[in-house]
PDB file of N, CA and C in Angstrom:
ATOM      1  N   MET A  10     -37.885  -7.014   4.353  1.00 78.00           N
ATOM      2  CA  MET A  10     -36.802  -6.072   3.879  1.00 78.00           C
ATOM      3  C   MET A  10     -35.897  -6.908   2.996  1.00 78.00           C
ATOM      4  N   GLU A  11     -35.493  -6.327   1.842  1.00 80.00           N
ATOM      5  CA  GLU A  11     -34.557  -6.986   0.897  1.00 80.00           C
ATOM      6  C   GLU A  11     -33.250  -6.905   1.384  1.00 80.00           C
ATOM      7  N   ALA A  12     -32.385  -7.908   1.045  1.00 74.00           N
ATOM      8  CA  ALA A  12     -31.021  -7.872   1.344  1.00 74.00           C
ATOM      9  C   ALA A  12     -30.282  -6.838   0.524  1.00 74.00           C
ATOM     10  N   PRO A  13     -29.277  -6.138   1.092  1.00 72.00           N
ATOM     11  CA  PRO A  13     -28.569  -5.106   0.327  1.00 72.00           C
ATOM     12  C   PRO A  13     -27.876  -5.715  -0.954  1.00 72.00           C
ATOM     13  N   ALA A  14     -27.826  -4.889  -2.027  1.00 75.00           N
ATOM     14  CA  ALA A  14     -27.224  -5.355  -3.259  1.00 75.00           C
ATOM     15  C   ALA A  14     -25.741  -4.798  -3.278  1.00 75.00           C
ATOM     16  N   VAL A  15     -25.472  -3.806  -2.411  1.00 80.00           N
ATOM     17  CA  VAL A  15     -24.030  -3.295  -2.302  1.00 80.00           C
ATOM     18  C   VAL A  15     -23.767  -3.101  -0.811  1.00 80.00           C
ATOM     19  N   LEU A  16     -22.547  -3.181  -0.478  1.00 84.00           N
ATOM     20  CA  LEU A  16     -22.079  -2.971   0.875  1.00 84.00           C
ATOM     21  C   LEU A  16     -20.874  -2.094   0.761  1.00 84.00           C
ATOM     22  N   LEU A  17     -20.775  -0.953   1.408  1.00 85.00           N
ATOM     23  CA  LEU A  17     -19.650  -0.098   1.382  1.00 85.00           C
ATOM     24  C   LEU A  17     -18.961  -0.144   2.727  1.00 85.00           C
ATOM     25  N   VAL A  18     -17.622  -0.435   2.730  1.00 89.00           N
ATOM     26  CA  VAL A  18     -16.898  -0.363   3.963  1.00 89.00           C
ATOM     27  C   VAL A  18     -16.041   0.811   3.961  1.00 89.00           C
ATOM     28  N   MET A  19     -16.093   1.586   5.013  1.00 86.00           N
ATOM     29  CA  MET A  19     -15.458   2.900   5.043  1.00 86.00           C
ATOM     30  C   MET A  19     -14.613   2.931   6.343  1.00 86.00           C
ATOM     31  N   GLY A  20     -13.450   3.697   6.341  1.00 85.00           N
ATOM     32  CA  GLY A  20     -12.741   3.856   7.538  1.00 85.00           C
ATOM     33  C   GLY A  20     -11.427   4.487   7.287  1.00 85.00           C
ATOM     34  N   VAL A  21     -10.705   4.771   8.261  1.00 80.00           N
ATOM     35  CA  VAL A  21      -9.390   5.518   8.158  1.00 80.00           C
ATOM     36  C   VAL A  21      -8.427   4.665   7.544  1.00 80.00           C
ATOM     37  N   SER A  22      -7.334   5.242   7.087  1.00 76.00           N
ATOM     38  CA  SER A  22      -6.189   4.515   6.444  1.00 76.00           C
ATOM     39  C   SER A  22      -5.652   3.466   7.414  1.00 76.00           C
ATOM     40  N   GLY A  23      -5.490   2.245   6.887  1.00 80.00           N
ATOM     41  CA  GLY A  23      -4.841   1.182   7.675  1.00 80.00           C
ATOM     42  C   GLY A  23      -5.700   0.533   8.671  1.00 80.00           C
ATOM     43  N   SER A  24      -7.085   0.720   8.542  1.00 88.00           N
ATOM     44  CA  SER A  24      -7.906   0.151   9.532  1.00 88.00           C
ATOM     45  C   SER A  24      -8.499  -1.197   9.154  1.00 88.00           C
ATOM     46  N   GLY A  25      -8.139  -1.691   8.029  1.00 91.00           N
ATOM     47  CA  GLY A  25      -8.426  -3.057   7.683  1.00 91.00           C
ATOM     48  C   GLY A  25      -9.693  -3.107   6.770  1.00 91.00           C
ATOM     49  N   LYS A  26     -10.135  -2.013   6.024  1.00 91.00           N
ATOM     50  CA  LYS A  26     -11.217  -2.030   5.231  1.00 91.00           C
ATOM     51  C   LYS A  26     -11.044  -3.073   4.068  1.00 91.00           C
ATOM     52  N   SER A  27      -9.917  -3.196   3.409  1.00 91.00           N
ATOM     53  CA  SER A  27      -9.742  -4.104   2.347  1.00 91.00           C
ATOM     54  C   SER A  27      -9.811  -5.513   2.840  1.00 91.00           C
ATOM     55  N   THR A  28      -9.288  -5.794   3.986  1.00 94.00           N
ATOM     56  CA  THR A  28      -9.432  -7.137   4.627  1.00 94.00           C
ATOM     57  C   THR A  28     -10.845  -7.438   4.893  1.00 94.00           C
ATOM     58  N   VAL A  29     -11.519  -6.627   5.576  1.00 95.00           N
ATOM     59  CA  VAL A  29     -12.940  -6.854   5.974  1.00 95.00           C
ATOM     60  C   VAL A  29     -13.834  -6.979   4.761  1.00 95.00           C
ATOM     61  N   GLY A  30     -13.629  -6.065   3.765  1.00 93.00           N
ATOM     62  CA  GLY A  30     -14.335  -6.076   2.521  1.00 93.00           C
ATOM     63  C   GLY A  30     -14.179  -7.411   1.721  1.00 93.00           C
ATOM     64  N   ALA A  31     -12.877  -7.868   1.589  1.00 94.00           N
ATOM     65  CA  ALA A  31     -12.634  -9.169   0.929  1.00 94.00           C
ATOM     66  C   ALA A  31     -13.211 -10.336   1.724  1.00 94.00           C
ATOM     67  N   LEU A  32     -13.151 -10.409   2.996  1.00 96.00           N
ATOM     68  CA  LEU A  32     -13.707 -11.468   3.756  1.00 96.00           C
ATOM     69  C   LEU A  32     -15.237 -11.476   3.618  1.00 96.00           C
ATOM     70  N   LEU A  33     -15.886 -10.361   3.707  1.00 93.00           N
ATOM     71  CA  LEU A  33     -17.417 -10.186   3.479  1.00 93.00           C
ATOM     72  C   LEU A  33     -17.743 -10.700   2.119  1.00 93.00           C
ATOM     73  N   ALA A  34     -17.056 -10.235   1.170  1.00 92.00           N
ATOM     74  CA  ALA A  34     -17.328 -10.600  -0.228  1.00 92.00           C
ATOM     75  C   ALA A  34     -17.272 -12.148  -0.383  1.00 92.00           C
ATOM     76  N   SER A  35     -16.239 -12.657   0.157  1.00 94.00           N
ATOM     77  CA  SER A  35     -16.032 -14.116   0.061  1.00 94.00           C
ATOM     78  C   SER A  35     -17.146 -14.858   0.814  1.00 94.00           C
ATOM     79  N   LYS A  36     -17.469 -14.438   1.993  1.00 94.00           N
ATOM     80  CA  LYS A  36     -18.544 -15.139   2.776  1.00 94.00           C
ATOM     81  C   LYS A  36     -19.900 -14.991   2.132  1.00 94.00           C
ATOM     82  N   LEU A  37     -20.187 -13.814   1.465  1.00 90.00           N
ATOM     83  CA  LEU A  37     -21.491 -13.657   0.824  1.00 90.00           C
ATOM     84  C   LEU A  37     -21.561 -14.074  -0.624  1.00 90.00           C
ATOM     85  N   GLY A  38     -20.366 -14.501  -1.147  1.00 90.00           N
ATOM     86  CA  GLY A  38     -20.364 -14.808  -2.463  1.00 90.00           C
ATOM     87  C   GLY A  38     -20.481 -13.636  -3.531  1.00 90.00           C
ATOM     88  N   TRP A  39     -20.106 -12.498  -3.062  1.00 90.00           N
ATOM     89  CA  TRP A  39     -20.147 -11.295  -3.914  1.00 90.00           C
ATOM     90  C   TRP A  39     -18.802 -10.940  -4.592  1.00 90.00           C
ATOM     91  N   LYS A  40     -18.868 -10.036  -5.441  1.00 88.00           N
ATOM     92  CA  LYS A  40     -17.587  -9.523  -6.036  1.00 88.00           C
ATOM     93  C   LYS A  40     -17.090  -8.475  -5.147  1.00 88.00           C
ATOM     94  N   PHE A  41     -15.715  -8.282  -5.065  1.00 90.00           N
ATOM     95  CA  PHE A  41     -15.104  -7.303  -4.233  1.00 90.00           C
ATOM     96  C   PHE A  41     -14.327  -6.312  -5.113  1.00 90.00           C
ATOM     97  N   TYR A  42     -14.605  -4.941  -4.881  1.00 87.00           N
ATOM     98  CA  TYR A  42     -13.802  -3.927  -5.533  1.00 87.00           C
ATOM     99  C   TYR A  42     -13.278  -3.178  -4.483  1.00 87.00           C
ATOM    100  N   ASP A  43     -11.857  -3.024  -4.491  1.00 86.00           N
ATOM    101  CA  ASP A  43     -11.026  -2.316  -3.556  1.00 86.00           C
ATOM    102  C   ASP A  43     -10.841  -0.949  -4.213  1.00 86.00           C
ATOM    103  N   ALA A  44     -11.409   0.163  -3.525  1.00 81.00           N
ATOM    104  CA  ALA A  44     -11.189   1.519  -4.036  1.00 81.00           C
ATOM    105  C   ALA A  44      -9.827   1.907  -4.238  1.00 81.00           C
ATOM    106  N   ASP A  45      -8.801   1.299  -3.510  1.00 80.00           N
ATOM    107  CA  ASP A  45      -7.379   1.635  -3.745  1.00 80.00           C
ATOM    108  C   ASP A  45      -6.996   1.320  -5.166  1.00 80.00           C
ATOM    109  N   ASP A  46      -7.685   0.419  -5.760  1.00 80.00           N
ATOM    110  CA  ASP A  46      -7.320   0.009  -7.109  1.00 80.00           C
ATOM    111  C   ASP A  46      -7.741   1.096  -8.166  1.00 80.00           C
ATOM    112  N   TYR A  47      -8.555   2.066  -7.787  1.00 76.00           N
ATOM    113  CA  TYR A  47      -8.973   3.035  -8.663  1.00 76.00           C
ATOM    114  C   TYR A  47      -8.252   4.334  -8.575  1.00 76.00           C
ATOM    115  N   HIS A  48      -7.291   4.414  -7.674  1.00 79.00           N
ATOM    116  CA  HIS A  48      -6.350   5.584  -7.596  1.00 79.00           C
ATOM    117  C   HIS A  48      -5.257   5.528  -8.614  1.00 79.00           C
ATOM    118  N   SER A  49      -4.655   6.598  -8.838  1.00 80.00           N
ATOM    119  CA  SER A  49      -3.617   6.709  -9.759  1.00 80.00           C
ATOM    120  C   SER A  49      -2.323   5.978  -9.163  1.00 80.00           C
ATOM    121  N   GLU A  50      -1.408   5.601 -10.033  1.00 85.00           N
ATOM    122  CA  GLU A  50      -0.232   4.905  -9.533  1.00 85.00           C
ATOM    123  C   GLU A  50       0.471   5.789  -8.498  1.00 85.00           C
ATOM    124  N   GLU A  51       0.445   7.173  -8.755  1.00 87.00           N
ATOM    125  CA  GLU A  51       1.130   8.049  -7.806  1.00 87.00           C
ATOM    126  C   GLU A  51       0.472   8.084  -6.494  1.00 87.00           C
ATOM    127  N   ASN A  52      -0.943   8.023  -6.463  1.00 84.00           N
ATOM    128  CA  ASN A  52      -1.555   7.977  -5.200  1.00 84.00           C
ATOM    129  C   ASN A  52      -1.287   6.696  -4.521  1.00 84.00           C
ATOM    130  N   ARG A  53      -1.322   5.567  -5.179  1.00 83.00           N
ATOM    131  CA  ARG A  53      -0.987   4.276  -4.521  1.00 83.00           C
ATOM    132  C   ARG A  53       0.420   4.285  -3.961  1.00 83.00           C
ATOM    133  N   MET A  54       1.389   4.855  -4.700  1.00 88.00           N
ATOM    134  CA  MET A  54       2.713   4.868  -4.148  1.00 88.00           C
ATOM    135  C   MET A  54       2.738   5.704  -2.767  1.00 88.00           C
ATOM    136  N   LYS A  55       2.006   6.848  -2.804  1.00 86.00           N
ATOM    137  CA  LYS A  55       2.011   7.625  -1.598  1.00 86.00           C
ATOM    138  C   LYS A  55       1.327   6.856  -0.397  1.00 86.00           C
ATOM    139  N   MET A  56       0.186   6.280  -0.627  1.00 81.00           N
ATOM    140  CA  MET A  56      -0.481   5.488   0.289  1.00 81.00           C
ATOM    141  C   MET A  56       0.386   4.432   0.882  1.00 81.00           C
ATOM    142  N   GLY A  57       1.228   3.715  -0.099  1.00 83.00           N
ATOM    143  CA  GLY A  57       1.997   2.638   0.343  1.00 83.00           C
ATOM    144  C   GLY A  57       3.187   3.148   1.255  1.00 83.00           C
ATOM    145  N   LYS A  58       3.539   4.376   1.163  1.00 88.00           N
ATOM    146  CA  LYS A  58       4.564   5.006   1.955  1.00 88.00           C
ATOM    147  C   LYS A  58       3.988   5.654   3.178  1.00 88.00           C
ATOM    148  N   GLY A  59       2.662   5.614   3.373  1.00 83.00           N
ATOM    149  CA  GLY A  59       2.014   6.188   4.596  1.00 83.00           C
ATOM    150  C   GLY A  59       1.830   7.708   4.363  1.00 83.00           C
ATOM    151  N   ILE A  60       1.941   8.190   3.191  1.00 84.00           N
ATOM    152  CA  ILE A  60       1.783   9.609   2.983  1.00 84.00           C
ATOM    153  C   ILE A  60       0.291   9.858   2.696  1.00 84.00           C
ATOM    154  N   PRO A  61      -0.360  10.655   3.516  1.00 80.00           N
ATOM    155  CA  PRO A  61      -1.762  10.917   3.360  1.00 80.00           C
ATOM    156  C   PRO A  61      -2.148  11.722   2.115  1.00 80.00           C
ATOM    157  N   LEU A  62      -3.144  11.435   1.460  1.00 78.00           N
ATOM    158  CA  LEU A  62      -3.623  12.094   0.369  1.00 78.00           C
ATOM    159  C   LEU A  62      -4.332  13.320   0.619  1.00 78.00           C
ATOM    160  N   THR A  63      -4.202  14.361  -0.275  1.00 78.00           N
ATOM    161  CA  THR A  63      -4.883  15.612  -0.019  1.00 78.00           C
ATOM    162  C   THR A  63      -6.403  15.390  -0.378  1.00 78.00           C
ATOM    163  N   ASP A  64      -7.244  16.288   0.079  1.00 70.00           N
ATOM    164  CA  ASP A  64      -8.646  16.212  -0.290  1.00 70.00           C
ATOM    165  C   ASP A  64      -8.858  16.104  -1.739  1.00 70.00           C
ATOM    166  N   GLN A  65      -8.155  16.945  -2.419  1.00 64.00           N
ATOM    167  CA  GLN A  65      -8.185  16.809  -3.939  1.00 64.00           C
ATOM    168  C   GLN A  65      -7.845  15.501  -4.564  1.00 64.00           C
ATOM    169  N   ARG A  66      -6.828  14.948  -4.053  1.00 65.00           N
ATOM    170  CA  ARG A  66      -6.347  13.529  -4.535  1.00 65.00           C
ATOM    171  C   ARG A  66      -7.249  12.435  -4.229  1.00 65.00           C
ATOM    172  N   ARG A  67      -7.955  12.534  -3.042  1.00 61.00           N
ATOM    173  CA  ARG A  67      -8.785  11.386  -2.582  1.00 61.00           C
ATOM    174  C   ARG A  67     -10.230  11.633  -2.832  1.00 61.00           C
ATOM    175  N   GLY A  68     -10.601  12.666  -3.565  1.00 57.00           N
ATOM    176  CA  GLY A  68     -11.992  13.079  -3.676  1.00 57.00           C
ATOM    177  C   GLY A  68     -12.807  12.168  -4.568  1.00 57.00           C
ATOM    178  N   LEU A  69     -14.130  12.389  -4.561  1.00 50.00           N
ATOM    179  CA  LEU A  69     -15.074  11.667  -5.210  1.00 50.00           C
ATOM    180  C   LEU A  69     -14.828  11.650  -6.789  1.00 50.00           C
ATOM    181  N   GLY A  70     -14.135  12.774  -7.259  1.00 53.00           N
ATOM    182  CA  GLY A  70     -13.881  12.877  -8.575  1.00 53.00           C
ATOM    183  C   GLY A  70     -12.962  11.754  -9.101  1.00 53.00           C
ATOM    184  N   THR A  71     -12.029  11.312  -8.166  1.00 54.00           N
ATOM    185  CA  THR A  71     -11.072  10.210  -8.503  1.00 54.00           C
ATOM    186  C   THR A  71     -11.865   8.957  -8.773  1.00 54.00           C
ATOM    187  N   ALA A  72     -12.817   8.652  -7.914  1.00 55.00           N
ATOM    188  CA  ALA A  72     -13.664   7.531  -8.110  1.00 55.00           C
ATOM    189  C   ALA A  72     -14.714   7.595  -9.273  1.00 55.00           C
ATOM    190  N   CYS A  73     -15.207   8.760  -9.559  1.00 53.00           N
ATOM    191  CA  CYS A  73     -16.197   9.007 -10.624  1.00 53.00           C
ATOM    192  C   CYS A  73     -15.532   8.883 -11.928  1.00 53.00           C
ATOM    193  N   ARG A  74     -14.264   9.227 -12.096  1.00 56.00           N
ATOM    194  CA  ARG A  74     -13.553   9.126 -13.306  1.00 56.00           C
ATOM    195  C   ARG A  74     -13.050   7.641 -13.539  1.00 56.00           C
ATOM    196  N   SER A  75     -13.184   6.876 -12.626  1.00 57.00           N
ATOM    197  CA  SER A  75     -12.686   5.423 -12.753  1.00 57.00           C
ATOM    198  C   SER A  75     -13.818   4.621 -13.378  1.00 57.00           C
ATOM    199  N   SER A  76     -13.493   3.514 -13.704  1.00 56.00           N
ATOM    200  CA  SER A  76     -14.427   2.526 -14.275  1.00 56.00           C
ATOM    201  C   SER A  76     -15.321   1.842 -13.363  1.00 56.00           C
ATOM    202  N   LEU A  77     -15.096   2.133 -12.065  1.00 59.00           N
ATOM    203  CA  LEU A  77     -15.945   1.571 -11.014  1.00 59.00           C
ATOM    204  C   LEU A  77     -17.385   1.954 -11.178  1.00 59.00           C
ATOM    205  N   PHE A  78     -17.649   3.042 -11.769  1.00 56.00           N
ATOM    206  CA  PHE A  78     -19.077   3.515 -11.944  1.00 56.00           C
ATOM    207  C   PHE A  78     -19.552   3.283 -13.433  1.00 56.00           C
ATOM    208  N   SER A  79     -18.804   2.508 -14.134  1.00 55.00           N
ATOM    209  CA  SER A  79     -19.170   2.128 -15.562  1.00 55.00           C
ATOM    210  C   SER A  79     -19.721   0.711 -15.543  1.00 55.00           C
ATOM    211  N   PRO A  80     -20.195   0.229 -16.654  1.00 56.00           N
ATOM    212  CA  PRO A  80     -20.697  -1.114 -16.856  1.00 56.00           C
ATOM    213  C   PRO A  80     -19.583  -2.073 -16.381  1.00 56.00           C
ATOM    214  N   GLU A  81     -20.128  -3.258 -15.880  1.00 57.00           N
ATOM    215  CA  GLU A  81     -19.257  -4.231 -15.317  1.00 57.00           C
ATOM    216  C   GLU A  81     -18.084  -4.715 -16.206  1.00 57.00           C
ATOM    217  N   GLU A  82     -18.327  -4.789 -17.487  1.00 52.00           N
ATOM    218  CA  GLU A  82     -17.196  -5.127 -18.382  1.00 52.00           C
ATOM    219  C   GLU A  82     -16.051  -4.194 -18.299  1.00 52.00           C
ATOM    220  N   ASN A  83     -16.384  -2.854 -18.147  1.00 55.00           N
ATOM    221  CA  ASN A  83     -15.313  -1.847 -17.940  1.00 55.00           C
ATOM    222  C   ASN A  83     -14.573  -1.995 -16.686  1.00 55.00           C
ATOM    223  N   VAL A  84     -15.329  -2.419 -15.598  1.00 57.00           N
ATOM    224  CA  VAL A  84     -14.599  -2.654 -14.345  1.00 57.00           C
ATOM    225  C   VAL A  84     -13.637  -3.838 -14.524  1.00 57.00           C
ATOM    226  N   GLN A  85     -14.108  -4.898 -15.207  1.00 58.00           N
ATOM    227  CA  GLN A  85     -13.253  -5.976 -15.390  1.00 58.00           C
ATOM    228  C   GLN A  85     -11.947  -5.626 -16.268  1.00 58.00           C
ATOM    229  N   ARG A  86     -12.183  -4.835 -17.234  1.00 57.00           N
ATOM    230  CA  ARG A  86     -11.024  -4.333 -18.046  1.00 57.00           C
ATOM    231  C   ARG A  86     -10.025  -3.569 -17.317  1.00 57.00           C
ATOM    232  N   HIS A  87     -10.527  -2.737 -16.350  1.00 54.00           N
ATOM    233  CA  HIS A  87      -9.679  -2.034 -15.503  1.00 54.00           C
ATOM    234  C   HIS A  87      -8.796  -2.891 -14.581  1.00 54.00           C
ATOM    235  N   LEU A  88      -9.513  -3.808 -13.999  1.00 60.00           N
ATOM    236  CA  LEU A  88      -8.778  -4.731 -13.139  1.00 60.00           C
ATOM    237  C   LEU A  88      -7.801  -5.594 -13.879  1.00 60.00           C
ATOM    238  N   ASP A  89      -8.208  -6.029 -15.179  1.00 63.00           N
ATOM    239  CA  ASP A  89      -7.188  -6.768 -15.932  1.00 63.00           C
ATOM    240  C   ASP A  89      -5.960  -5.991 -16.185  1.00 63.00           C
ATOM    241  N   THR A  90      -6.034  -4.668 -16.515  1.00 58.00           N
ATOM    242  CA  THR A  90      -4.945  -3.864 -16.857  1.00 58.00           C
ATOM    243  C   THR A  90      -4.016  -3.665 -15.594  1.00 58.00           C
ATOM    244  N   ARG A  91      -4.583  -3.828 -14.388  1.00 55.00           N
ATOM    245  CA  ARG A  91      -3.765  -3.580 -13.150  1.00 55.00           C
ATOM    246  C   ARG A  91      -2.971  -4.752 -12.966  1.00 55.00           C
ATOM    247  N   LYS A  92      -3.240  -5.964 -13.456  1.00 55.00           N
ATOM    248  CA  LYS A  92      -2.467  -7.151 -13.326  1.00 55.00           C
ATOM    249  C   LYS A  92      -1.245  -7.193 -14.124  1.00 55.00           C
ATOM    250  N   LYS A  93      -1.152  -6.278 -15.241  1.00 50.00           N
ATOM    251  CA  LYS A  93      -0.008  -6.247 -16.098  1.00 50.00           C
ATOM    252  C   LYS A  93       1.185  -5.611 -15.509  1.00 50.00           C
TER     253      LYS A  93
END
């Protein structure tokens, strides 16, 4: 059996998904993409305050409209703009 090319960590809010994902990526030598980075600023502010997102706000459409599903250079461009 081949090793997986992608690993998806899922869980409820505050369960440590980002921590586990970052540690796994580091250990495996993989790139780590945090889905929180692909939400709008408004959603990130709500999540930071512990306000749950509605189904509409956290839906697959949010992720599909992001550069996460685009070529890698678009992902990097998105991450670079988040640093500004």
